[in-house]
Amino acid sequence: MAEDVMFGFGAMRLDLEDENDPSSVNFDDFAEMIDYYMDQGFDYFDTSYAYHNGSSEVGLREGLVKRYPRESFRIADKIPTWALTNEEDNQKFVDIMLERLGTDYFDVLLIHNINEAFLEIAKNCNSFDYIKKMKENGVAKKIGISYHDRADLLEEILEKYGDCIDVVQLQLNYLDWESKLTESRKNYEICEKYDKEVIVMEPIKGGTLFNLPEDIKEKFEAKGMSLVEAALRFAGSHKN
């Protein structure tokens, strides 16, 4: 985030008890990962209503919220935009999210997966005004969106709803930086233009930048960097 470059813990793609059941998160393994991460001095956890069909949030309650002082960590959670059918659904999902997490506030509350189609849902359900109200009421310390679309659309959103957006979560890594599909660089520059904090997602592109051919790996190692280090250094090198 803008005030500090922080290595976050993405609470998805977790170890499962049953590989055919995405909700069957191995909570013991999850808690061990949480302990190791916290021991390294980090504190930022990213989850969503949708991750592991809710077991991501429940796992954070069991492995984090019940075991550490609330002020010692930060949690970002996301409202499932695609599941909204009316304005009241915003509150319905937030109530479920807070209950699963076992907390009474979010450090960051995002409208999830905003693109051109889901933007219309968020507009129709007044989600931007809703998250602004959650911040005013102390239910969220910071508010914003996770974003997956063109830079010109992002600019339209920030022009219209900028007072409802503190942070933008973007897919940002060196492979997508100049991608015409992802427009990572352009989206990042729009966030800079509107002075919005950026939360990076997919810095290693879901593991893709770790599983590169051996000859590419050797070139990075010749420069004194592992593939993971190179990807994280790139993601953390931007001032916003």
Coordinates of N, CA and C in Angstrom, one line a residue:
M1 N 0.8 -1.2 0.0 CA 0.0 0.0 0.0 C 0.9 1.2 0.0
A2 N 0.3 2.4 -0.2 CA 1.1 3.6 -0.4 C 2.0 3.9 0.7
E3 N 1.6 3.8 2.0 CA 2.4 4.2 3.1 C 3.5 3.2 3.5
D4 N 3.3 2.0 3.0 CA 4.4 1.0 3.3 C 4.2 -0.1 2.3
V5 N 5.3 -0.6 1.8 CA 5.3 -1.8 0.9 C 5.2 -3.0 1.8
M6 N 4.0 -3.6 1.7 CA 3.7 -4.7 2.6 C 3.4 -6.0 1.8
F7 N 4.0 -7.1 2.2 CA 3.8 -8.4 1.6 C 2.6 -9.0 2.1
G8 N 1.5 -9.1 1.3 CA 0.2 -9.5 1.8 C 0.1 -11.0 1.7
F9 N -0.9 -11.6 2.5 CA -1.2 -13.0 2.5 C -2.6 -13.1 1.8
G10 N -2.6 -13.7 0.6 CA -3.8 -13.9 -0.2 C -4.4 -15.3 0.3
A11 N -5.6 -15.2 0.9 CA -6.2 -16.4 1.5 C -7.1 -17.1 0.5
M12 N -6.5 -17.5 -0.6 CA -7.2 -18.3 -1.6 C -6.2 -19.4 -2.1
R13 N -6.7 -20.3 -2.9 CA -5.8 -21.4 -3.3 C -5.1 -22.1 -2.1
L14 N -5.9 -22.3 -1.1 CA -5.4 -22.9 0.2 C -5.4 -24.4 0.1
D15 N -4.6 -25.1 1.0 CA -4.6 -26.5 1.0 C -6.0 -27.1 1.4
L16 N -6.4 -28.2 0.7 CA -7.7 -28.7 0.9 C -7.6 -30.1 1.6
E17 N -8.7 -30.5 2.3 CA -8.8 -31.8 2.8 C -9.3 -32.7 1.7
D18 N -10.1 -32.2 0.8 CA -10.7 -32.9 -0.3 C -10.5 -32.1 -1.6
E19 N -9.7 -32.5 -2.5 CA -9.4 -31.7 -3.7 C -10.6 -31.4 -4.5
N20 N -11.7 -32.2 -4.4 CA -12.9 -32.0 -5.1 C -13.9 -31.0 -4.4
D21 N -13.5 -30.6 -3.2 CA -14.4 -29.7 -2.4 C -13.6 -28.5 -2.0
P22 N -13.9 -27.4 -2.8 CA -13.1 -26.1 -2.5 C -13.3 -25.5 -1.1
S23 N -14.4 -26.0 -0.4 CA -14.6 -25.4 0.9 C -13.9 -26.2 2.0
S24 N -13.3 -27.3 1.6 CA -12.6 -28.2 2.7 C -11.2 -27.8 3.0
V25 N -11.1 -26.5 3.4 CA -9.8 -25.9 3.7 C -9.2 -26.7 4.9
N26 N -7.9 -27.0 4.8 CA -7.2 -27.6 6.0 C -6.9 -26.5 6.9
F27 N -7.7 -26.3 8.0 CA -7.5 -25.2 8.9 C -6.2 -25.3 9.7
D28 N -5.7 -26.5 10.0 CA -4.5 -26.6 10.7 C -3.3 -26.1 9.9
D29 N -3.3 -26.5 8.6 CA -2.2 -26.0 7.8 C -2.3 -24.5 7.6
F30 N -3.5 -24.0 7.4 CA -3.8 -22.6 7.2 C -3.3 -21.8 8.4
A31 N -3.5 -22.3 9.6 CA -3.1 -21.6 10.9 C -1.6 -21.6 11.0
E32 N -0.9 -22.7 10.5 CA 0.6 -22.7 10.5 C 1.1 -21.7 9.6
M33 N 0.5 -21.5 8.4 CA 0.9 -20.5 7.4 C 0.7 -19.1 8.0
I34 N -0.4 -18.9 8.7 CA -0.7 -17.6 9.3 C 0.4 -17.3 10.4
D35 N 0.8 -18.3 11.2 CA 1.8 -18.1 12.2 C 3.1 -17.7 11.6
Y36 N 3.5 -18.4 10.6 CA 4.8 -18.2 10.0 C 4.8 -16.8 9.4
Y37 N 3.8 -16.4 8.7 CA 3.7 -15.1 8.1 C 3.7 -14.0 9.1
M38 N 3.0 -14.1 10.2 CA 3.0 -13.1 11.2 C 4.4 -13.0 11.9
D39 N 5.0 -14.2 12.1 CA 6.4 -14.2 12.7 C 7.4 -13.4 11.9
Q40 N 7.1 -13.2 10.6 CA 8.0 -12.5 9.7 C 7.8 -11.0 9.8
G41 N 6.8 -10.6 10.6 CA 6.5 -9.2 10.7 C 5.5 -8.6 9.8
F42 N 4.8 -9.4 9.1 CA 3.7 -9.0 8.2 C 2.3 -9.1 8.8
D43 N 1.3 -8.4 8.2 CA 0.0 -8.4 9.0 C -1.2 -8.2 8.1
Y44 N -1.0 -8.3 6.7 CA -2.1 -7.9 5.8 C -2.7 -9.2 5.2
F45 N -4.0 -9.4 5.4 CA -4.6 -10.6 4.9 C -5.7 -10.2 3.9
D46 N -5.8 -10.9 2.8 CA -6.8 -10.6 1.7 C -7.7 -11.8 1.6
T47 N -9.0 -11.6 1.7 CA -9.9 -12.6 1.5 C -11.1 -12.1 0.7
S48 N -12.1 -12.9 0.6 CA -13.4 -12.6 -0.2 C -14.5 -13.5 0.3
Y49 N -15.7 -12.9 0.2 CA -16.9 -13.7 0.4 C -16.9 -15.0 -0.4
A50 N -16.3 -15.0 -1.6 CA -16.4 -16.1 -2.5 C -15.2 -17.1 -2.3
Y51 N -14.1 -16.7 -1.7 CA -13.0 -17.6 -1.7 C -13.3 -18.9 -0.9
H52 N -13.0 -20.0 -1.5 CA -13.3 -21.3 -0.9 C -14.7 -21.4 -0.3
N53 N -15.7 -20.8 -1.0 CA -17.1 -20.9 -0.6 C -17.3 -20.4 0.8
G54 N -16.5 -19.5 1.3 CA -16.6 -19.0 2.6 C -15.6 -19.5 3.6
S55 N -15.0 -20.6 3.3 CA -14.0 -21.2 4.2 C -12.8 -20.4 4.4
S56 N -12.4 -19.6 3.4 CA -11.3 -18.7 3.6 C -11.5 -17.7 4.8
E57 N -12.7 -17.1 4.8 CA -13.1 -16.2 5.9 C -13.1 -17.0 7.3
V58 N -13.8 -18.1 7.3 CA -13.9 -18.9 8.5 C -12.5 -19.3 9.0
G59 N -11.6 -19.7 8.0 CA -10.2 -20.1 8.4 C -9.5 -18.9 9.0
L60 N -9.7 -17.7 8.5 CA -9.1 -16.6 9.1 C -9.6 -16.3 10.5
R61 N -10.9 -16.6 10.7 CA -11.4 -16.4 12.1 C -10.8 -17.4 13.0
E62 N -10.6 -18.6 12.6 CA -10.1 -19.7 13.5 C -8.6 -19.5 13.7
G63 N -7.9 -19.2 12.6 CA -6.4 -19.2 12.7 C -5.8 -17.9 13.0
L64 N -6.6 -16.8 12.9 CA -6.0 -15.4 13.0 C -6.8 -14.7 14.1
V65 N -8.1 -14.4 13.8 CA -8.9 -13.5 14.7 C -9.0 -14.0 16.1
K66 N -9.2 -15.3 16.3 CA -9.3 -15.9 17.6 C -8.0 -16.0 18.3
R67 N -6.9 -15.9 17.6 CA -5.6 -16.2 18.2 C -4.6 -15.0 18.3
Y68 N -5.0 -13.9 17.7 CA -4.1 -12.7 17.7 C -4.9 -11.5 18.1
P69 N -4.3 -10.5 18.8 CA -5.0 -9.3 19.1 C -5.5 -8.6 17.8
R70 N -6.7 -8.1 17.8 CA -7.3 -7.5 16.5 C -6.4 -6.4 15.9
E71 N -5.8 -5.6 16.8 CA -5.0 -4.5 16.3 C -3.7 -4.9 15.7
S72 N -3.3 -6.2 15.8 CA -2.0 -6.7 15.3 C -2.1 -7.1 13.8
F73 N -3.3 -7.1 13.2 CA -3.4 -7.5 11.8 C -4.4 -6.7 11.1
R74 N -4.4 -6.8 9.7 CA -5.3 -6.1 8.9 C -6.0 -7.1 8.0
I75 N -7.3 -7.0 7.8 CA -8.1 -7.9 6.9 C -8.7 -7.0 5.8
A76 N -8.5 -7.4 4.6 CA -9.3 -6.9 3.4 C -10.3 -8.0 3.0
D77 N -11.5 -7.6 2.8 CA -12.6 -8.5 2.3 C -13.3 -7.8 1.2
K78 N -14.1 -8.7 0.4 CA -14.7 -8.2 -0.8 C -16.2 -8.6 -0.9
I79 N -17.0 -7.6 -1.3 CA -18.4 -7.9 -1.5 C -18.6 -8.6 -2.9
P80 N -19.3 -9.7 -3.0 CA -19.5 -10.4 -4.3 C -20.4 -9.7 -5.3
T81 N -19.9 -8.8 -6.1 CA -20.7 -8.0 -7.0 C -21.6 -8.8 -7.8
W82 N -21.2 -9.9 -8.3 CA -22.0 -10.7 -9.3 C -23.2 -11.3 -8.6
A83 N -23.2 -11.4 -7.3 CA -24.3 -12.0 -6.5 C -25.4 -11.0 -6.1
L84 N -25.1 -9.7 -6.3 CA -26.0 -8.7 -5.8 C -27.2 -8.6 -6.7
T85 N -28.4 -8.5 -6.1 CA -29.6 -8.3 -6.9 C -30.4 -7.1 -6.5
N86 N -30.0 -6.5 -5.4 CA -30.7 -5.2 -5.0 C -29.8 -4.5 -4.0
E87 N -30.2 -3.3 -3.6 CA -29.3 -2.5 -2.6 C -29.2 -3.2 -1.3
E88 N -30.2 -3.9 -0.8 CA -30.1 -4.5 0.5 C -29.1 -5.7 0.6
D89 N -28.8 -6.2 -0.6 CA -27.9 -7.4 -0.6 C -26.5 -6.9 -0.2
N90 N -26.1 -5.7 -0.3 CA -24.8 -5.2 0.1 C -24.7 -5.5 1.6
Q91 N -25.7 -5.1 2.4 CA -25.6 -5.3 3.8 C -25.7 -6.8 4.2
K92 N -26.5 -7.5 3.4 CA -26.7 -9.0 3.7 C -25.3 -9.7 3.6
F93 N -24.6 -9.4 2.5 CA -23.3 -10.1 2.4 C -22.3 -9.6 3.4
V94 N -22.3 -8.3 3.7 CA -21.3 -7.8 4.7 C -21.6 -8.4 6.1
D95 N -22.8 -8.6 6.4 CA -23.2 -9.2 7.7 C -22.6 -10.6 7.7
I96 N -22.8 -11.4 6.6 CA -22.2 -12.7 6.6 C -20.7 -12.7 6.7
M97 N -20.1 -11.8 6.0 CA -18.6 -11.7 6.0 C -18.1 -11.4 7.4
L98 N -18.7 -10.5 8.0 CA -18.2 -10.1 9.4 C -18.5 -11.3 10.4
E99 N -19.6 -12.0 10.2 CA -19.8 -13.2 11.1 C -18.8 -14.3 10.8
R100 N -18.5 -14.6 9.5 CA -17.5 -15.6 9.2 C -16.2 -15.2 9.8
L101 N -15.8 -14.0 9.7 CA -14.5 -13.5 10.2 C -14.4 -13.4 11.7
G102 N -15.6 -13.2 12.3 CA -15.6 -13.1 13.8 C -15.0 -11.7 14.2
T103 N -15.3 -10.7 13.4 CA -14.8 -9.3 13.7 C -16.0 -8.4 13.5
D104 N -15.8 -7.1 13.9 CA -16.9 -6.1 13.7 C -16.5 -5.0 12.8
Y105 N -15.3 -5.2 12.2 CA -14.9 -4.2 11.1 C -13.9 -4.8 10.2
F106 N -13.8 -4.2 9.0 CA -12.8 -4.5 8.0 C -11.7 -3.4 8.0
D107 N -10.5 -3.8 7.8 CA -9.5 -2.7 7.5 C -9.6 -2.2 6.1
V108 N -10.0 -3.1 5.2 CA -10.3 -2.7 3.8 C -11.5 -3.4 3.3
L109 N -12.5 -2.7 2.8 CA -13.7 -3.3 2.2 C -13.7 -2.9 0.7
L110 N -13.8 -3.9 -0.1 CA -13.7 -3.7 -1.6 C -15.0 -4.2 -2.2
I111 N -15.4 -3.6 -3.3 CA -16.4 -4.2 -4.2 C -15.6 -5.1 -5.2
H112 N -16.0 -6.3 -5.3 CA -15.1 -7.3 -5.9 C -15.3 -7.4 -7.4
N113 N -14.1 -7.5 -8.1 CA -14.1 -7.9 -9.5 C -14.8 -6.9 -10.4
I114 N -14.6 -5.6 -10.2 CA -15.2 -4.6 -11.1 C -14.7 -4.7 -12.5
N115 N -15.6 -4.9 -13.4 CA -15.3 -4.8 -14.9 C -16.6 -4.1 -15.5
E116 N -16.6 -4.0 -16.8 CA -17.7 -3.3 -17.4 C -19.1 -3.8 -17.0
A117 N -19.2 -5.2 -17.0 CA -20.5 -5.8 -16.7 C -20.8 -5.6 -15.2
F118 N -19.9 -5.9 -14.4 CA -20.2 -5.9 -12.9 C -20.3 -4.5 -12.4
L119 N -19.7 -3.5 -13.1 CA -19.9 -2.1 -12.8 C -21.4 -1.7 -12.8
E120 N -22.1 -2.2 -13.8 CA -23.5 -1.9 -13.9 C -24.3 -2.5 -12.7
I121 N -23.9 -3.7 -12.2 CA -24.5 -4.2 -11.1 C -24.3 -3.4 -9.8
A122 N -23.0 -3.0 -9.7 CA -22.7 -2.1 -8.5 C -23.4 -0.8 -8.6
K123 N -23.6 -0.2 -9.7 CA -24.3 1.0 -9.9 C -25.8 0.8 -9.5
N124 N -26.4 -0.3 -10.1 CA -27.8 -0.5 -9.8 C -28.1 -0.8 -8.3
C125 N -27.1 -1.4 -7.7 CA -27.3 -1.8 -6.3 C -26.7 -0.7 -5.3
N126 N -26.3 0.4 -5.8 CA -25.8 1.5 -5.0 C -24.6 1.1 -4.1
S127 N -23.8 0.2 -4.6 CA -22.7 -0.3 -3.8 C -21.6 0.7 -3.5
F128 N -21.4 1.7 -4.3 CA -20.4 2.7 -4.0 C -20.8 3.6 -2.8
D129 N -22.1 4.0 -2.9 CA -22.6 4.7 -1.7 C -22.6 3.9 -0.4
Y130 N -22.9 2.6 -0.6 CA -22.9 1.7 0.5 C -21.6 1.6 1.2
I131 N -20.5 1.4 0.5 CA -19.2 1.2 1.1 C -18.8 2.6 1.7
K132 N -19.2 3.7 1.1 CA -18.8 5.0 1.7 C -19.5 5.1 3.1
K133 N -20.8 4.6 3.2 CA -21.5 4.7 4.4 C -20.8 3.7 5.5
M134 N -20.3 2.6 5.0 CA -19.6 1.7 5.9 C -18.4 2.3 6.5
K135 N -17.7 3.1 5.7 CA -16.5 3.8 6.2 C -16.9 4.9 7.2
E136 N -18.0 5.6 6.9 CA -18.5 6.7 7.8 C -18.9 6.1 9.1
N137 N -19.4 4.9 9.1 CA -20.0 4.2 10.3 C -18.9 3.4 11.1
G138 N -17.7 3.4 10.5 CA -16.6 2.7 11.2 C -16.5 1.2 11.0
V139 N -17.3 0.7 10.0 CA -17.3 -0.7 9.7 C -16.1 -1.0 8.8
A140 N -15.6 0.0 8.1 CA -14.5 -0.2 7.2 C -13.5 1.0 7.4
K141 N -12.2 0.7 7.5 CA -11.3 1.8 7.7 C -10.9 2.4 6.3
K142 N -10.8 1.6 5.3 CA -10.6 2.0 3.9 C -11.5 1.3 3.0
I143 N -11.9 1.9 1.9 CA -12.8 1.3 0.9 C -12.3 1.4 -0.5
G144 N -12.9 0.6 -1.4 CA -12.4 0.7 -2.8 C -13.0 -0.5 -3.6
I145 N -12.2 -0.8 -4.6 CA -12.6 -1.8 -5.6 C -11.4 -2.7 -5.9
S146 N -11.7 -4.0 -6.3 CA -10.7 -4.8 -7.0 C -11.1 -4.7 -8.5
Y147 N -10.2 -4.5 -9.4 CA -10.5 -4.0 -10.7 C -9.8 -4.9 -11.8
H148 N -10.7 -5.2 -12.8 CA -10.2 -6.1 -13.9 C -10.8 -5.6 -15.2
D149 N -10.3 -4.5 -15.7 CA -10.8 -4.0 -17.0 C -9.9 -3.0 -17.6
R150 N -10.4 -2.2 -18.5 CA -9.6 -1.2 -19.3 C -9.3 0.0 -18.4
A151 N -8.2 0.7 -18.8 CA -7.8 1.9 -18.1 C -8.8 3.0 -18.3
D152 N -9.3 3.2 -19.5 CA -10.3 4.3 -19.7 C -11.5 4.1 -18.8
L153 N -12.0 2.9 -18.6 CA -13.1 2.6 -17.8 C -12.8 3.0 -16.3
L154 N -11.6 2.6 -15.9 CA -11.2 2.9 -14.5 C -11.2 4.4 -14.3
E155 N -10.7 5.1 -15.3 CA -10.7 6.6 -15.1 C -12.1 7.1 -15.0
E156 N -13.1 6.6 -15.8 CA -14.5 7.0 -15.6 C -15.0 6.7 -14.2
I157 N -14.6 5.6 -13.7 CA -15.1 5.2 -12.3 C -14.5 6.2 -11.3
L158 N -13.2 6.5 -11.4 CA -12.6 7.3 -10.4 C -13.1 8.8 -10.5
E159 N -13.4 9.2 -11.7 CA -14.0 10.5 -11.9 C -15.3 10.6 -11.2
K160 N -16.1 9.6 -11.3 CA -17.5 9.6 -10.8 C -17.6 9.2 -9.4
Y161 N -16.8 8.2 -9.0 CA -17.0 7.6 -7.6 C -15.7 7.8 -6.8
G162 N -14.9 8.7 -7.1 CA -13.6 8.9 -6.4 C -13.7 9.1 -4.9
D163 N -14.8 9.7 -4.5 CA -14.9 10.0 -3.0 C -15.4 8.7 -2.3
C164 N -15.7 7.6 -3.1 CA -16.0 6.3 -2.5 C -14.9 5.3 -2.6
I165 N -13.7 5.8 -3.1 CA -12.6 4.8 -3.4 C -11.3 5.4 -2.8
D166 N -10.8 4.7 -1.8 CA -9.5 5.0 -1.2 C -8.4 4.2 -1.9
V167 N -8.8 2.9 -2.2 CA -7.8 2.0 -2.8 C -8.3 1.3 -4.0
V168 N -7.4 0.9 -4.9 CA -7.8 0.1 -6.0 C -6.9 -1.2 -6.0
Q169 N -7.4 -2.3 -6.1 CA -6.6 -3.6 -6.1 C -6.5 -3.9 -7.6
L170 N -5.3 -4.0 -8.1 CA -5.0 -4.3 -9.5 C -4.1 -5.5 -9.7
Q171 N -4.3 -6.2 -10.8 CA -3.4 -7.2 -11.2 C -2.2 -6.6 -11.8
L172 N -1.0 -6.8 -11.1 CA 0.2 -6.1 -11.5 C 1.4 -7.0 -11.3
N173 N 2.0 -7.3 -12.5 CA 3.3 -8.0 -12.5 C 4.0 -7.7 -13.8
Y174 N 5.3 -8.1 -13.9 CA 6.0 -7.6 -15.1 C 5.6 -8.3 -16.4
L175 N 4.9 -9.4 -16.3 CA 4.4 -10.0 -17.5 C 3.2 -9.3 -18.1
D176 N 2.3 -8.8 -17.2 CA 1.1 -8.1 -17.5 C 1.3 -6.5 -17.7
W177 N 2.4 -6.0 -17.4 CA 2.7 -4.6 -17.3 C 2.3 -3.9 -18.6
E178 N 2.6 -4.4 -19.7 CA 2.3 -3.8 -21.0 C 1.3 -4.6 -21.8
S179 N 0.6 -5.5 -21.1 CA -0.5 -6.4 -21.7 C -1.6 -5.5 -22.2
K180 N -2.0 -5.7 -23.5 CA -3.2 -5.0 -24.0 C -4.5 -5.5 -23.4
L181 N -4.4 -6.7 -22.9 CA -5.6 -7.3 -22.2 C -5.8 -6.8 -20.8
T182 N -4.7 -6.8 -20.0 CA -4.8 -6.4 -18.6 C -4.6 -5.0 -18.4
E183 N -3.7 -4.3 -19.2 CA -3.4 -2.9 -19.1 C -2.9 -2.5 -17.7
S184 N -2.1 -3.3 -17.2 CA -1.6 -3.1 -15.8 C -0.9 -1.7 -15.7
R185 N 0.0 -1.4 -16.6 CA 0.7 -0.1 -16.5 C -0.3 1.1 -16.6
K186 N -1.2 1.0 -17.6 CA -2.1 2.1 -17.8 C -3.1 2.2 -16.6
N187 N -3.5 1.1 -16.0 CA -4.4 1.2 -14.9 C -3.6 1.8 -13.7
Y188 N -2.4 1.4 -13.5 CA -1.6 1.9 -12.4 C -1.4 3.4 -12.5
E189 N -1.2 3.9 -13.8 CA -1.0 5.3 -14.0 C -2.2 6.1 -13.7
I190 N -3.4 5.5 -14.0 CA -4.7 6.2 -13.7 C -4.8 6.3 -12.2
C191 N -4.4 5.3 -11.4 CA -4.5 5.4 -10.0 C -3.6 6.4 -9.4
E192 N -2.4 6.5 -10.0 CA -1.5 7.6 -9.6 C -2.1 9.0 -9.9
K193 N -2.7 9.1 -11.1 CA -3.3 10.4 -11.5 C -4.3 10.9 -10.5
Y194 N -5.1 9.9 -10.0 CA -6.2 10.2 -9.0 C -5.8 10.0 -7.6
D195 N -4.5 9.8 -7.4 CA -3.9 9.7 -6.0 C -4.6 8.6 -5.2
K196 N -4.8 7.4 -5.8 CA -5.4 6.3 -5.1 C -4.4 5.3 -4.8
E197 N -4.4 4.8 -3.6 CA -3.5 3.7 -3.2 C -3.8 2.5 -4.0
V198 N -2.7 1.7 -4.3 CA -2.8 0.5 -5.1 C -2.4 -0.7 -4.2
I199 N -3.3 -1.7 -4.2 CA -3.0 -3.0 -3.6 C -2.8 -3.9 -4.8
V200 N -1.6 -4.6 -4.8 CA -1.3 -5.5 -5.9 C -1.8 -6.9 -5.7
M201 N -2.5 -7.4 -6.7 CA -2.8 -8.8 -6.7 C -2.1 -9.5 -7.9
E202 N -1.9 -10.8 -7.8 CA -1.2 -11.6 -8.8 C 0.2 -11.1 -9.1
P203 N 1.0 -10.8 -8.1 CA 2.4 -10.3 -8.4 C 3.2 -11.4 -9.0
I204 N 2.9 -12.7 -8.8 CA 3.6 -13.8 -9.4 C 2.7 -14.5 -10.4
K205 N 1.6 -13.8 -10.7 CA 0.6 -14.3 -11.7 C 0.2 -15.7 -11.5
G206 N -0.3 -15.9 -10.2 CA -0.9 -17.2 -9.9 C 0.2 -18.3 -9.9
G207 N 1.4 -18.0 -9.8 CA 2.5 -19.0 -9.8 C 3.2 -19.1 -11.2
T208 N 2.6 -18.5 -12.2 CA 3.2 -18.5 -13.6 C 4.6 -18.0 -13.6
L209 N 4.9 -17.0 -12.9 CA 6.3 -16.4 -12.9 C 7.3 -17.1 -12.1
F210 N 6.8 -18.1 -11.4 CA 7.7 -19.0 -10.6 C 8.0 -20.3 -11.5
N211 N 7.1 -20.6 -12.4 CA 7.3 -21.9 -13.2 C 7.8 -21.5 -14.6
L212 N 8.9 -20.8 -14.7 CA 9.4 -20.5 -16.0 C 10.5 -21.5 -16.4
P213 N 10.8 -21.6 -17.7 CA 11.8 -22.5 -18.2 C 13.1 -22.3 -17.5
E214 N 13.9 -23.4 -17.4 CA 15.2 -23.4 -16.7 C 16.1 -22.4 -17.2
D215 N 16.2 -22.2 -18.5 CA 17.2 -21.2 -19.0 C 16.8 -19.8 -18.6
I216 N 15.5 -19.5 -18.5 CA 15.1 -18.2 -18.0 C 15.4 -18.0 -16.5
K217 N 15.2 -19.1 -15.7 CA 15.5 -19.1 -14.3 C 17.0 -18.8 -14.1
E218 N 17.9 -19.4 -14.9 CA 19.3 -19.3 -14.8 C 19.7 -17.8 -15.0
K219 N 19.0 -17.1 -16.0 CA 19.4 -15.7 -16.2 C 19.1 -14.9 -15.0
F220 N 17.9 -15.1 -14.4 CA 17.6 -14.4 -13.2 C 18.6 -14.6 -12.1
E221 N 19.0 -15.9 -11.9 CA 19.9 -16.3 -10.8 C 21.3 -15.7 -11.1
A222 N 21.6 -15.6 -12.3 CA 22.9 -14.9 -12.7 C 23.0 -13.5 -12.2
K223 N 21.8 -12.9 -12.1 CA 21.7 -11.5 -11.6 C 21.5 -11.5 -10.1
G224 N 21.6 -12.6 -9.4 CA 21.5 -12.7 -8.0 C 20.1 -12.7 -7.5
M225 N 19.1 -13.0 -8.3 CA 17.7 -13.0 -7.9 C 17.0 -14.3 -8.3
S226 N 16.1 -14.8 -7.4 CA 15.2 -15.9 -7.7 C 14.1 -15.4 -8.5
L227 N 13.3 -16.3 -9.1 CA 12.2 -15.9 -9.9 C 11.1 -15.2 -9.1
V228 N 10.9 -15.7 -7.9 CA 9.9 -15.1 -7.0 C 10.4 -13.7 -6.5
E229 N 11.7 -13.6 -6.2 CA 12.2 -12.3 -5.7 C 12.1 -11.2 -6.8
A230 N 12.4 -11.6 -8.1 CA 12.3 -10.7 -9.2 C 10.9 -10.2 -9.3
A231 N 9.9 -11.1 -9.3 CA 8.5 -10.7 -9.4 C 8.0 -9.8 -8.3
L232 N 8.4 -10.1 -7.1 CA 8.0 -9.3 -6.0 C 8.7 -7.9 -5.9
R233 N 9.9 -7.9 -6.4 CA 10.6 -6.7 -6.4 C 10.0 -5.7 -7.5
F234 N 9.6 -6.3 -8.6 CA 8.9 -5.5 -9.6 C 7.6 -4.9 -9.0
A235 N 6.8 -5.8 -8.4 CA 5.5 -5.4 -7.9 C 5.6 -4.3 -6.8
G236 N 6.7 -4.4 -6.0 CA 6.9 -3.5 -4.9 C 7.7 -2.2 -5.3
S237 N 8.0 -2.1 -6.5 CA 8.9 -1.0 -6.9 C 8.2 0.3 -7.3
H238 N 6.9 0.3 -7.3 CA 6.1 1.4 -7.7 C 5.7 2.2 -6.5
K239 N 5.8 3.5 -6.6 CA 5.7 4.4 -5.4 C 4.3 4.4 -4.8
N240 N 3.3 4.1 -5.6 CA 1.9 4.2 -5.1 C 1.3 2.9 -4.6

